[in-house]
Amino acid sequence: MPSKKSLPVEATAPVRARAERSVLLRTPEQVRLAWDIPGLVAGVDEAGRGPLAGPVVAAAVILDDLNPIDGLADSKVLTAARREKLYDEIRAKALCCSVASASVEEIDQLNILQATMLAMRRAVEGLRLKPVKVLVDGNRLPPLDVLAEAIVKGDALVKAISAASILAKVHRDRLCHGLHREYPHYGFAQHKGYGTAEHLAALQAHGACAHHRRSFAPVAQAFAIRPMATPMAALSDLPLRVPDELEPVLQVQVLQVQTPARRVRRPAARA
């Protein structure tokens, strides 16, 4: 059997063509790695670039080859229940993992792309073990002090990126449930901040809240129509104001009644 060096040009042409085509399809941001570098590899992905509210979240994961996890896939094709189960398994079995975010304020100040890169960098820097290379989902790379490659649809192709996509998605969904408790009229628990018809209608009805991204057009329009909405918890603590002219006349006492989140002021009987 001839050696690889003795193969005719015609025999290696298809392989060379595929390699050249792969390089041509790469974006300028993608870096070609020396794949024979030994060491730990981290997968990185984000969740929450498109929503109108809430932070953008990124995760970095270094998997343990000796402790494999079955069923890893792009978080978008998994059910919520399956993601929750895998989230716990990833946290238990991975060599290390890190979840980070960029706030709504950072999104509005930097723009969503740069805020996403910031969250990714924070996630990688949060790993307790330093990888020798990082594989990032998509076609852009955050500034890192380690070799990195951007892989389009990497969340479906690379297990470590799949794991990162699951951690980021579940973490952000849990944050949105917290926002729902604070602002229930927006429905954050259902749409997770995305611009659904329900969410857009709530923006029109209630205006935007502190967790909405003002740099996104639908939110900017809502701010122009109504001032910032107040959290439900804060509304329940607002006292009913007594007109100044009645203060010298009335002795006001606050009575706690059964109606939740409301206070009633009644004048005390005159002596």
C-alpha positions as a printed NumPy array, in Angstrom:
array([[  0.   ,   0.   ,   0.   ],
       [  1.548,   3.369,  -0.981],
       [  2.392,   5.793,   1.756],
       [  0.482,   9.041,   2.18 ],
       [  3.413,  10.949,   0.681],
       [  3.347,   8.84 ,  -2.476],
       [ -0.367,   9.334,  -3.174],
       [ -1.   ,  11.029,  -6.513],
       [ -2.343,  14.584,  -6.58 ],
       [ -5.67 ,  13.32 ,  -7.942],
       [ -6.212,  11.158,  -4.846],
       [ -5.719,  13.999,  -2.37 ],
       [ -7.567,  16.682,  -4.348],
       [-11.009,  16.065,  -2.752],
       [ -9.513,  16.318,   0.737],
       [ -7.667,  19.527,  -0.13 ],
       [-10.796,  20.987,  -1.695],
       [-12.84 ,  20.308,   1.446],
       [-10.156,  21.873,   3.628],
       [ -9.892,  24.946,   1.399],
       [-13.686,  25.296,   1.316],
       [-13.775,  25.081,   5.131],
       [-11.222,  27.891,   5.418],
       [-13.11 ,  30.068,   2.912],
       [-16.33 ,  29.696,   4.892],
       [-14.698,  31.013,   8.047],
       [-15.222,  34.627,   9.048],
       [-12.218,  36.889,   9.752],
       [-12.928,  36.616,  13.483],
       [-12.406,  32.859,  13.451],
       [ -8.972,  31.633,  14.445],
       [ -7.475,  28.399,  13.168],
       [ -6.236,  26.3  ,  16.049],
       [ -3.476,  23.758,  16.31 ],
       [ -5.815,  20.908,  17.187],
       [ -3.047,  18.691,  18.514],
       [ -2.447,  20.988,  21.505],
       [ -2.992,  18.815,  24.597],
       [ -4.944,  20.159,  27.513],
       [ -8.356,  21.283,  28.673],
       [-10.933,  22.607,  26.213],
       [-13.761,  24.935,  27.235],
       [-17.031,  25.387,  25.381],
       [-18.756,  28.779,  25.507],
       [-22.262,  29.891,  24.561],
       [-24.756,  32.616,  25.446],
       [-28.47 ,  33.038,  26.051],
       [-30.574,  36.163,  25.795],
       [-29.281,  38.244,  22.9  ],
       [-32.719,  38.765,  21.368],
       [-35.047,  39.552,  24.31 ],
       [-36.277,  43.045,  25.107],
       [-35.53 ,  42.664,  28.811],
       [-33.096,  41.091,  31.237],
       [-29.343,  40.493,  31.06 ],
       [-27.479,  38.509,  28.44 ],
       [-25.973,  35.394,  30.043],
       [-22.944,  33.34 ,  28.988],
       [-21.534,  30.065,  30.257],
       [-18.196,  28.29 ,  29.908],
       [-17.838,  24.556,  30.517],
       [-14.897,  22.15 ,  30.634],
       [-16.256,  18.618,  30.429],
       [-14.669,  15.539,  31.978],
       [-13.944,  12.93 ,  29.297],
       [-13.962,  10.239,  31.989],
       [-17.418,  11.249,  33.215],
       [-19.549,  11.658,  30.064],
       [-23.029,  13.192,  29.995],
       [-25.66 ,  11.633,  27.742],
       [-28.122,  13.737,  25.784],
       [-26.15 ,  16.958,  25.411],
       [-27.563,  19.066,  22.58 ],
       [-28.369,  22.614,  21.598],
       [-30.54 ,  23.974,  24.409],
       [-33.11 ,  25.253,  21.897],
       [-34.091,  21.721,  20.842],
       [-34.54 ,  20.448,  24.411],
       [-37.632,  20.73 ,  26.58 ],
       [-37.485,  22.903,  29.675],
       [-37.692,  19.827,  31.898],
       [-34.829,  18.145,  30.044],
       [-32.693,  21.288,  30.263],
       [-33.247,  21.488,  34.013],
       [-32.165,  17.872,  34.466],
       [-29.073,  18.309,  32.303],
       [-28.233,  21.555,  34.105],
       [-27.858,  19.682,  37.383],
       [-25.919,  16.858,  35.727],
       [-23.515,  19.258,  34.022],
       [-22.854,  21.083,  37.281],
       [-22.187,  17.737,  38.983],
       [-20.026,  16.065,  36.325],
       [-18.095,  18.814,  34.524],
       [-14.516,  19.481,  35.581],
       [-15.533,  23.091,  36.036],
       [-18.066,  25.569,  34.738],
       [-18.802,  29.252,  35.03 ],
       [-21.862,  31.418,  34.358],
       [-21.626,  35.182,  33.903],
       [-23.74 ,  37.993,  32.514],
       [-23.803,  41.527,  31.187],
       [-26.451,  43.758,  32.703],
       [-29.211,  45.7  ,  30.991],
       [-27.226,  48.882,  31.65 ],
       [-24.152,  47.384,  29.946],
       [-26.273,  46.241,  27.003],
       [-27.651,  49.759,  26.538],
       [-24.224,  51.34 ,  26.926],
       [-22.16 ,  48.96 ,  24.775],
       [-24.777,  47.423,  22.403],
       [-25.955,  43.826,  22.572],
       [-23.054,  42.337,  20.578],
       [-20.334,  43.877,  22.726],
       [-22.258,  43.068,  25.907],
       [-22.454,  39.435,  24.767],
       [-18.695,  39.358,  24.186],
       [-18.225,  40.833,  27.669],
       [-20.404,  38.151,  29.271],
       [-18.482,  35.424,  27.413],
       [-15.132,  36.799,  28.541],
       [-16.353,  36.946,  32.124],
       [-17.532,  33.333,  31.904],
       [-14.145,  32.112,  30.647],
       [-12.281,  34.153,  33.247],
       [-14.533,  32.674,  35.924],
       [-13.349,  29.105,  35.279],
       [-11.261,  27.79 ,  38.162],
       [ -9.212,  25.734,  35.663],
       [ -7.515,  27.495,  32.743],
       [ -8.207,  25.886,  29.354],
       [ -5.591,  25.735,  26.605],
       [ -8.261,  26.519,  24.011],
       [-11.814,  27.809,  23.923],
       [-14.54 ,  26.904,  21.438],
       [-17.225,  29.574,  21.076],
       [-20.62 ,  29.187,  19.444],
       [-21.234,  31.546,  16.516],
       [-18.948,  33.561,  14.262],
       [-17.492,  36.097,  16.704],
       [-14.881,  35.782,  19.423],
       [-14.591,  37.72 ,  22.679],
       [-11.151,  39.09 ,  23.592],
       [ -9.419,  36.261,  25.449],
       [ -5.882,  35.486,  26.593],
       [ -6.176,  31.921,  25.284],
       [ -6.422,  30.322,  21.845],
       [-10.022,  30.362,  20.652],
       [-12.151,  29.388,  17.68 ],
       [-15.658,  30.455,  16.726],
       [-17.799,  27.583,  15.424],
       [-21.068,  28.307,  13.638],
       [-23.803,  26.089,  15.112],
       [-21.253,  24.848,  17.615],
       [-24.016,  24.285,  20.169],
       [-25.185,  21.375,  18.014],
       [-21.713,  20.109,  17.068],
       [-19.488,  20.358,  20.16 ],
       [-20.565,  18.78 ,  23.447],
       [-18.835,  21.366,  25.615],
       [-20.633,  24.169,  23.757],
       [-23.929,  22.268,  24.068],
       [-23.367,  22.061,  27.813],
       [-22.607,  25.782,  27.958],
       [-25.78 ,  26.595,  26.02 ],
       [-27.837,  24.605,  28.54 ],
       [-26.266,  26.292,  31.57 ],
       [-26.745,  29.759,  30.086],
       [-30.343,  29.105,  29.056],
       [-31.48 ,  27.591,  32.365],
       [-29.713,  30.268,  34.405],
       [-31.353,  33.044,  32.413],
       [-34.794,  31.409,  32.515],
       [-34.545,  31.286,  36.302],
       [-33.663,  34.975,  36.356],
       [-36.762,  35.691,  34.272],
       [-38.939,  33.857,  36.787],
       [-37.529,  36.204,  39.409],
       [-38.406,  39.199,  37.23 ],
       [-41.922,  37.807,  36.884],
       [-42.393,  37.854,  40.643],
       [-41.277,  41.481,  40.671],
       [-43.288,  42.572,  37.616],
       [-46.041,  39.957,  37.069],
       [-48.017,  42.044,  34.573],
       [-45.336,  41.625,  31.875],
       [-45.423,  37.808,  31.785],
       [-41.646,  37.321,  31.972],
       [-42.091,  33.73 ,  33.197],
       [-43.78 ,  32.832,  29.921],
       [-41.872,  34.711,  27.205],
       [-38.525,  35.179,  29.036],
       [-38.312,  38.761,  27.8  ],
       [-38.712,  38.043,  24.086],
       [-40.884,  40.36 ,  22.013],
       [-44.032,  38.264,  21.882],
       [-47.436,  39.796,  21.18 ],
       [-48.257,  39.466,  24.886],
       [-45.066,  41.253,  25.909],
       [-45.528,  44.069,  23.39 ],
       [-49.104,  44.569,  24.578],
       [-47.892,  44.776,  28.192],
       [-45.309,  47.371,  27.186],
       [-48.034,  49.473,  25.616],
       [-50.288,  49.093,  28.654],
       [-47.762,  49.512,  31.479],
       [-44.722,  51.14 ,  29.92 ],
       [-41.226,  49.708,  30.41 ],
       [-39.608,  48.694,  33.7  ],
       [-36.044,  48.958,  34.98 ],
       [-35.156,  45.567,  33.457],
       [-36.114,  46.507,  29.893],
       [-33.396,  47.331,  27.364],
       [-33.899,  50.964,  26.372],
       [-31.629,  50.556,  23.334],
       [-34.159,  48.146,  21.772],
       [-36.751,  49.903,  19.592],
       [-39.992,  48.527,  21.144],
       [-38.755,  49.495,  24.612],
       [-37.668,  52.96 ,  23.495],
       [-41.147,  53.493,  22.07 ],
       [-42.74 ,  52.372,  25.343],
       [-40.543,  54.789,  27.333],
       [-41.71 ,  57.588,  25.047],
       [-45.351,  56.77 ,  25.813],
       [-45.199,  56.06 ,  29.554],
       [-42.725,  56.645,  32.405],
       [-40.902,  53.714,  34.001],
       [-43.164,  51.14 ,  35.645],
       [-42.902,  50.511,  39.4  ],
       [-42.361,  47.01 ,  40.881],
       [-45.383,  45.442,  42.561],
       [-43.522,  45.183,  45.884],
       [-42.795,  48.892,  45.819],
       [-46.397,  49.723,  44.946],
       [-47.641,  47.859,  48.027],
       [-45.409,  49.998,  50.24 ],
       [-46.549,  53.356,  48.888],
       [-48.555,  55.273,  51.546],
       [-51.753,  57.034,  50.646],
       [-51.027,  60.755,  50.879],
       [-53.229,  62.888,  53.116],
       [-53.769,  66.434,  51.777],
       [-51.642,  68.983,  53.637],
       [-54.645,  71.019,  54.71 ],
       [-56.094,  68.035,  56.602],
       [-52.935,  67.144,  58.535],
       [-53.58 ,  69.549,  61.465],
       [-57.173,  68.363,  61.77 ],
       [-56.943,  64.616,  61.426],
       [-54.984,  62.113,  63.438],
       [-54.328,  59.391,  60.88 ],
       [-53.734,  55.771,  61.767],
       [-52.875,  52.989,  59.33 ],
       [-55.08 ,  49.936,  59.614],
       [-53.888,  46.627,  58.144],
       [-56.76 ,  44.969,  56.275],
       [-57.03 ,  41.579,  54.6  ],
       [-56.881,  42.906,  51.047],
       [-53.317,  42.071,  49.93 ],
       [-50.818,  44.769,  48.995],
       [-53.071,  47.666,  50.056],
       [-53.226,  49.996,  53.04 ],
       [-56.238,  52.012,  54.162],
       [-56.038,  55.24 ,  56.12 ],
       [-58.952,  56.17 ,  58.383],
       [-59.318,  59.237,  60.6  ],
       [-59.312,  58.531,  64.31 ],
       [-62.256,  59.81 ,  66.334],
       [-61.77 ,  63.273,  67.774],
       [-61.308,  63.519,  71.53 ]])
